[in-house]
Each structure stands twice: as C-alpha cells, then as structure tokens.
Coordinates of C-alpha atoms in Angstrom, one line a residue:
M1 CA 0.0 0.0 0.0
E2 CA 1.4 3.4 -1.0
S3 CA 1.4 6.1 1.6
N4 CA 0.2 9.6 0.9
P5 CA 3.1 11.9 0.1
E6 CA 4.0 14.3 2.8
P7 CA 3.4 18.0 2.0
S8 CA 6.7 19.7 1.2
P9 CA 7.9 21.9 4.0
Q10 CA 7.6 25.6 3.5
T11 CA 10.7 27.7 3.2
P12 CA 11.2 30.5 5.7
S13 CA 10.3 33.2 3.1
E14 CA 7.2 31.2 2.1
S15 CA 6.2 30.8 5.8
W16 CA 6.6 34.5 6.3
R17 CA 4.4 35.3 3.3
V18 CA 1.7 32.8 4.4
R19 CA 1.6 34.2 7.9
Y20 CA 1.3 37.8 6.9
H21 CA -1.1 37.0 4.1
R22 CA -3.5 35.6 6.7
I23 CA -3.2 38.7 8.8
I24 CA -3.4 41.3 6.0
F25 CA -5.9 39.6 3.6
E26 CA -8.0 37.4 5.8
A27 CA -10.3 38.1 8.8
D28 CA -10.7 34.6 10.0
T29 CA -8.2 34.9 12.8
P30 CA -8.2 37.4 15.7
A31 CA -5.0 39.0 14.4
G32 CA -6.4 39.4 10.9
K33 CA -9.7 40.9 12.1
A34 CA -7.9 43.3 14.4
F35 CA -5.6 44.4 11.6
D36 CA -8.6 45.1 9.3
V37 CA -10.5 46.9 12.0
V38 CA -7.5 49.1 12.8
L39 CA -7.1 49.7 9.0
L40 CA -10.8 50.8 8.7
V41 CA -10.4 53.2 11.6
A42 CA -7.2 54.6 10.1
I43 CA -9.0 55.2 6.7
V44 CA -11.9 57.0 8.4
L45 CA -9.5 59.2 10.4
S46 CA -7.3 60.0 7.4
V47 CA -10.4 61.0 5.3
L48 CA -11.6 63.1 8.2
A49 CA -8.3 64.9 8.4
V50 CA -8.4 65.8 4.7
M51 CA -11.9 67.1 5.0
L52 CA -11.1 69.2 8.1
E53 CA -8.1 70.7 6.3
T54 CA -10.5 72.3 3.7
V55 CA -12.3 74.2 6.5
P56 CA -10.6 77.6 6.6
S57 CA -11.0 78.1 10.4
V58 CA -9.7 74.7 11.2
A59 CA -6.8 74.9 8.7
E60 CA -5.7 78.2 10.1
R61 CA -5.3 76.8 13.6
H62 CA -4.4 73.2 12.9
G63 CA -3.2 73.1 9.3
T64 CA 0.3 71.9 10.1
A65 CA -0.8 69.2 12.4
L66 CA -3.4 67.9 9.9
R67 CA -0.7 67.8 7.2
V68 CA 1.6 65.8 9.5
I69 CA -1.3 63.4 10.3
E70 CA -1.9 63.0 6.6
W71 CA 1.7 62.1 5.9
V72 CA 1.8 59.7 8.8
F73 CA -1.3 57.8 7.4
T74 CA 0.1 57.9 3.9
G75 CA 3.4 56.3 5.1
L76 CA 1.5 53.6 7.0
F77 CA -0.7 52.9 4.0
T78 CA 2.3 52.8 1.7
I79 CA 3.9 50.1 3.9
E80 CA 0.6 48.2 4.0
Y81 CA 0.4 48.4 0.1
V82 CA 4.0 47.0 -0.2
L83 CA 3.2 44.2 2.2
R84 CA 0.2 43.3 0.2
L85 CA 2.3 43.0 -2.9
L86 CA 4.9 40.9 -1.1
C87 CA 2.3 38.5 0.4
V88 CA 0.8 37.3 -2.9
R89 CA 2.5 35.1 -5.4
R90 CA 1.5 37.2 -8.4
P91 CA 1.7 40.9 -7.2
V92 CA 1.0 42.2 -10.7
L93 CA -2.4 40.5 -10.8
Y94 CA -3.3 42.0 -7.4
A95 CA -2.0 45.5 -8.4
R96 CA -4.3 45.4 -11.4
S97 CA -7.4 44.2 -9.4
F98 CA -10.0 46.6 -8.2
F99 CA -8.7 46.8 -4.6
G100 CA -5.1 46.9 -5.8
V101 CA -5.8 50.0 -7.9
V102 CA -7.8 51.6 -5.0
D103 CA -4.9 50.9 -2.6
L104 CA -2.5 52.6 -4.9
V105 CA -4.7 55.5 -5.8
A106 CA -5.3 56.0 -2.0
I107 CA -1.6 56.9 -1.4
L108 CA -0.6 58.7 -4.7
P109 CA -2.3 62.1 -4.1
T110 CA -0.1 62.9 -1.1
Y111 CA 3.1 62.3 -3.1
L112 CA 1.6 64.2 -6.1
S113 CA 0.9 67.2 -3.8
L114 CA 4.7 67.7 -3.7
F115 CA 4.4 68.7 -7.4
I116 CA 0.8 69.7 -7.8
P117 CA -0.6 71.9 -5.0
G118 CA -3.9 70.8 -3.7
A119 CA -3.6 67.3 -5.1
H120 CA -3.8 65.8 -1.6
E121 CA -7.5 66.7 -1.4
L122 CA -8.1 63.7 -3.7
L123 CA -7.2 61.5 -0.8
V124 CA -10.9 61.2 -0.1
V125 CA -10.8 58.3 -2.6
R126 CA -9.6 56.3 0.4
A127 CA -13.2 56.1 1.4
L128 CA -13.5 53.4 -1.3
R129 CA -11.4 51.1 0.8
L130 CA -14.2 51.1 3.4
V131 CA -15.9 48.6 1.1
R132 CA -13.8 46.0 2.8
V133 CA -16.1 46.3 5.8
F134 CA -18.3 43.7 4.2
R135 CA -15.4 41.2 4.1
V136 CA -14.0 42.1 7.6
F137 CA -17.3 41.4 9.3
K138 CA -18.1 38.4 7.1
L139 CA -21.2 40.0 5.5
A140 CA -21.0 37.6 2.5
R141 CA -24.5 38.4 1.4
F142 CA -23.4 42.0 0.7
V143 CA -20.4 40.7 -1.2
N144 CA -22.7 38.6 -3.3
E145 CA -24.9 41.5 -4.1
A146 CA -21.9 43.7 -5.0
H147 CA -20.7 41.0 -7.4
A148 CA -24.2 40.8 -8.9
L149 CA -24.3 44.5 -9.4
R150 CA -20.9 44.5 -11.0
D151 CA -21.8 41.7 -13.4
A152 CA -25.0 43.5 -14.3
L153 CA -23.2 46.7 -15.1
L154 CA -20.6 44.8 -17.3
A155 CA -23.4 42.9 -19.1
S156 CA -25.4 46.0 -19.9
R157 CA -22.4 48.3 -20.9
Q158 CA -23.2 47.9 -24.6
K159 CA -26.8 48.9 -24.2
I160 CA -25.8 51.9 -22.0
V161 CA -23.3 53.0 -24.5
V162 CA -25.9 53.0 -27.2
F163 CA -28.3 54.9 -24.9
L164 CA -25.6 57.6 -24.2
L165 CA -24.9 57.9 -27.9
V166 CA -28.6 58.6 -28.5
V167 CA -28.7 61.2 -25.7
L168 CA -25.5 62.8 -27.1
T169 CA -27.0 63.0 -30.6
A170 CA -30.2 64.6 -29.2
V171 CA -28.3 67.1 -27.1
T172 CA -26.2 68.1 -30.1
I173 CA -29.2 68.6 -32.4
M174 CA -31.2 70.5 -29.7
G175 CA -28.2 72.7 -28.9
A176 CA -27.8 73.7 -32.5
V177 CA -31.6 74.4 -32.8
M178 CA -31.6 76.6 -29.6
H179 CA -28.5 78.5 -30.8
L180 CA -30.4 79.3 -34.0
V181 CA -33.7 80.1 -32.2
E182 CA -32.5 82.1 -29.2
G183 CA -29.1 83.4 -30.4
P184 CA -26.2 85.0 -28.6
E185 CA -28.3 87.9 -27.3
N186 CA -30.2 85.5 -25.0
G187 CA -27.2 83.7 -23.6
F188 CA -26.9 80.9 -26.3
T189 CA -23.6 82.2 -27.5
S190 CA -22.4 79.0 -29.2
I191 CA -23.5 75.5 -30.0
P192 CA -21.4 74.0 -27.1
E193 CA -22.9 76.5 -24.7
S194 CA -26.4 75.6 -26.0
M195 CA -25.5 71.9 -25.6
Y196 CA -24.7 72.5 -22.0
W197 CA -28.1 74.1 -21.6
A198 CA -29.7 71.0 -23.3
I199 CA -27.9 68.6 -21.0
V200 CA -29.1 70.6 -17.9
T201 CA -32.6 70.8 -19.2
M202 CA -32.9 67.2 -20.3
S203 CA -31.7 66.0 -16.9
T204 CA -34.4 68.3 -15.3
V205 CA -31.8 70.0 -13.1
G206 CA -32.3 73.4 -14.5
F207 CA -29.6 75.7 -13.1
G208 CA -31.2 78.7 -14.6
D209 CA -28.0 80.4 -15.7
I210 CA -29.2 80.1 -19.3
V211 CA -33.0 80.2 -20.1
P212 CA -35.0 80.6 -23.3
V213 CA -36.8 83.9 -23.8
T214 CA -38.7 83.5 -27.0
P215 CA -42.0 81.6 -27.1
L216 CA -40.5 79.1 -29.6
G217 CA -37.5 78.5 -27.4
K218 CA -39.8 78.0 -24.3
M219 CA -41.8 75.4 -26.3
I220 CA -38.7 73.6 -27.3
S221 CA -37.5 73.6 -23.7
A222 CA -40.8 72.1 -22.5
V223 CA -40.5 69.3 -25.1
L224 CA -36.9 68.6 -24.1
I225 CA -37.9 68.3 -20.4
L226 CA -40.6 65.8 -21.3
F227 CA -38.1 63.9 -23.5
G228 CA -35.7 63.9 -20.6
Y229 CA -38.3 62.4 -18.2
S230 CA -39.0 59.6 -20.6
M231 CA -35.3 58.9 -21.1
I232 CA -34.6 58.6 -17.4
I233 CA -36.3 55.2 -17.2
V234 CA -34.2 53.6 -20.0
P235 CA -31.0 53.0 -18.1
T236 CA -33.0 52.0 -15.0
G237 CA -34.9 49.4 -17.0
I238 CA -31.7 48.1 -18.7
L239 CA -29.9 47.7 -15.4
S240 CA -32.9 46.1 -13.6
A241 CA -33.3 43.5 -16.3
E242 CA -29.6 42.6 -16.2
I243 CA -29.6 42.3 -12.4
S244 CA -32.6 40.0 -12.6
R245 CA -30.9 37.9 -15.2
V246 CA -27.6 37.8 -13.3
R247 CA -29.3 36.7 -10.1
N248 CA -31.0 33.8 -11.9
L249 CA -27.6 32.7 -13.2
R250 CA -25.7 33.1 -9.9
D251 CA -27.0 30.4 -7.6
A252 CA -23.7 29.7 -5.9
Q253 CA -23.0 31.5 -2.7
L254 CA -19.7 33.5 -2.7
S255 CA -17.2 33.6 0.1
T256 CA -14.9 36.4 1.3
Q257 CA -11.8 34.2 0.8
H258 CA -8.8 35.9 -0.7
C259 CA -6.4 34.0 -3.0
R260 CA -2.8 34.0 -1.9
G261 CA -1.7 33.7 -5.5
C262 CA -3.2 36.9 -7.0
G263 CA -5.0 38.5 -4.0
R264 CA -8.4 38.4 -5.6
E265 CA -11.7 37.4 -4.0
G266 CA -15.2 36.4 -5.3
H267 CA -14.8 32.6 -5.1
D268 CA -17.6 30.1 -4.6
A269 CA -18.1 29.1 -1.0
D270 CA -17.0 25.5 -1.7
A271 CA -14.1 26.4 -4.1
K272 CA -10.7 25.0 -3.3
F273 CA -8.8 26.7 -6.0
C274 CA -8.8 30.3 -7.3
K275 CA -10.8 30.7 -10.5
F276 CA -8.6 33.6 -11.6
C277 CA -5.1 32.1 -11.3
G278 CA -5.6 28.5 -10.2
H279 CA -3.7 28.8 -6.9
G280 CA -5.0 26.8 -4.0
L281 CA -7.2 28.7 -1.5
D282 CA -6.1 28.8 2.2
R283 CA -8.7 26.8 4.1
E284 CA -8.9 26.6 7.9
G285 CA -5.3 27.7 8.3
E286 CA -3.8 25.1 6.0
G287 CA -2.1 26.3 2.8
V288 CA -3.1 24.5 -0.4
E289 CA -0.7 24.4 -3.3
A290 CA -2.0 24.5 -6.9

C-alpha cells in the first residue's frame, strides 16, 4: 500500500508570506480581524483629516498638524500596500485588481501634492477602501450583491453606450436648434454653450444660468424636459433587467476568501482553487498548493 506523500515543508520566506497573508488579507483569525478593524479606523481618520483641512478656520489653527497626520497615514498605507504585494505570489495581478488599484490611488495624491498643489485633497478616494467592511465582518450576502451589481453593469455596458450615444445626438441637435432660435443675445452664445443648456434641461436639473426667452424657445425647452423624463427610465430598466438575469444565473454563494496567489476574491463558498489564477485557497489555516 502506497502512503500519501507528505506535504513539502515551506521555506522561511514562504512561511513569512503565508503568515502575513492571513493577517493582512483574511479576517478569520483574531490578528487578521484586528488588523482590518484598525485599518478601517485609520482610513476614516485620514479622510476626516483631509476634510477638516479644507475648512478655513480649522486649517488656520491646525493646518500643520493635519498635514503631519496626513503624511503619517500615507506612510502607513504605503507600507501596507507594499506588504500586500509581497504577500501574494503574483503581485501584478493584485496590483491590477479593483482593490489593488484603489490601494495605490489612495496613497498617490499625497506624493503628487509635492508637485501639484492641492492634489492631496483627492485622498478622499480612500473612502472606497471602506468597502472592505463587508469582508471584515463576514457579510458575505453583501459581497454577493456587490458582485451581482458589477456583473449586471458589465453585461449592460453595450446597451448603456448605445443609450448615451442617442442622448448625445439629441443634445447636439437641440443645442444647434436653440442656438439658432435664441441666439447669442439670449445667452446661447455658441452650440457647445447651447449643448450645456440642453444637458441641464434634459436632466431636469435646470440651473437657470441660461434660459430661453422667445415663445418658440420655451416650447422647445418644455418638449426637451418631457423627453428627458421619458429617457430617465431607460438605463434603470436596462440595469434592472440585467440584475434579474444575473441573479438567476448566480445560484452559488460566494465567500470572502482571498487568493494568496493573486490577492483576488469572489470565489464560490466551496471552491478549493482560485478561479482567476488556479492557486489553492487557504482553508482553515492550511495552505493548499496548486
């Protein structure tokens, strides 16, 4: 009788990567959950610091302290981003994933502020990282709904592009008509300016900075508003139909498990291997090799 082969021992570097991967990417252990909770708190505090810096009275009294806090958080997030890349076998795949791009964009504005004044205000994009709260607290149902919405958006992108082309065509034609009917003396100084008015009118926002004066112009404006009301339901219907179709196709429950090979999630609850790169998924503290 042949005995089962013993699993190959992990090298020190491999053991280091597995250990830190469980802490940084997973929330199954106390250390991993504590890391993610601290990370979420740090994200909230860093975004709050950026927001307070835009308040003139606060910036005048505590501007220097807020900038120091901002750089401290950026340094910590930079270290965290590097560790995430080191913990996965294929760092390029993780860097190109949604969360990989968000993690990178979350630290770039501070460094760009050295060359572009005010760029650090874009750090509020760090709020996107709070989406991880669903994974941290094991709210798998929300993860499933997020994937369903993403799949529906991807599936309906061609229909939405066609819809936007129709809207753009209508806006261009109506802009040209209003430029002809109202003219520069009534604020419609050019076709692009008239197209801006058409977009605002069709969306029923109505800023009021440009308004028609002539009876014909007012009639065209009323028709365009009604046309805008009828067009609002189109993308809603497209997306609703795709969400319903995706839900019927997605019967499998998704887990919040991260792949140690590429750092991506979205696997079926009973999956043993990553569907993106084929690497074995880490189950119950045991590493699985592809």
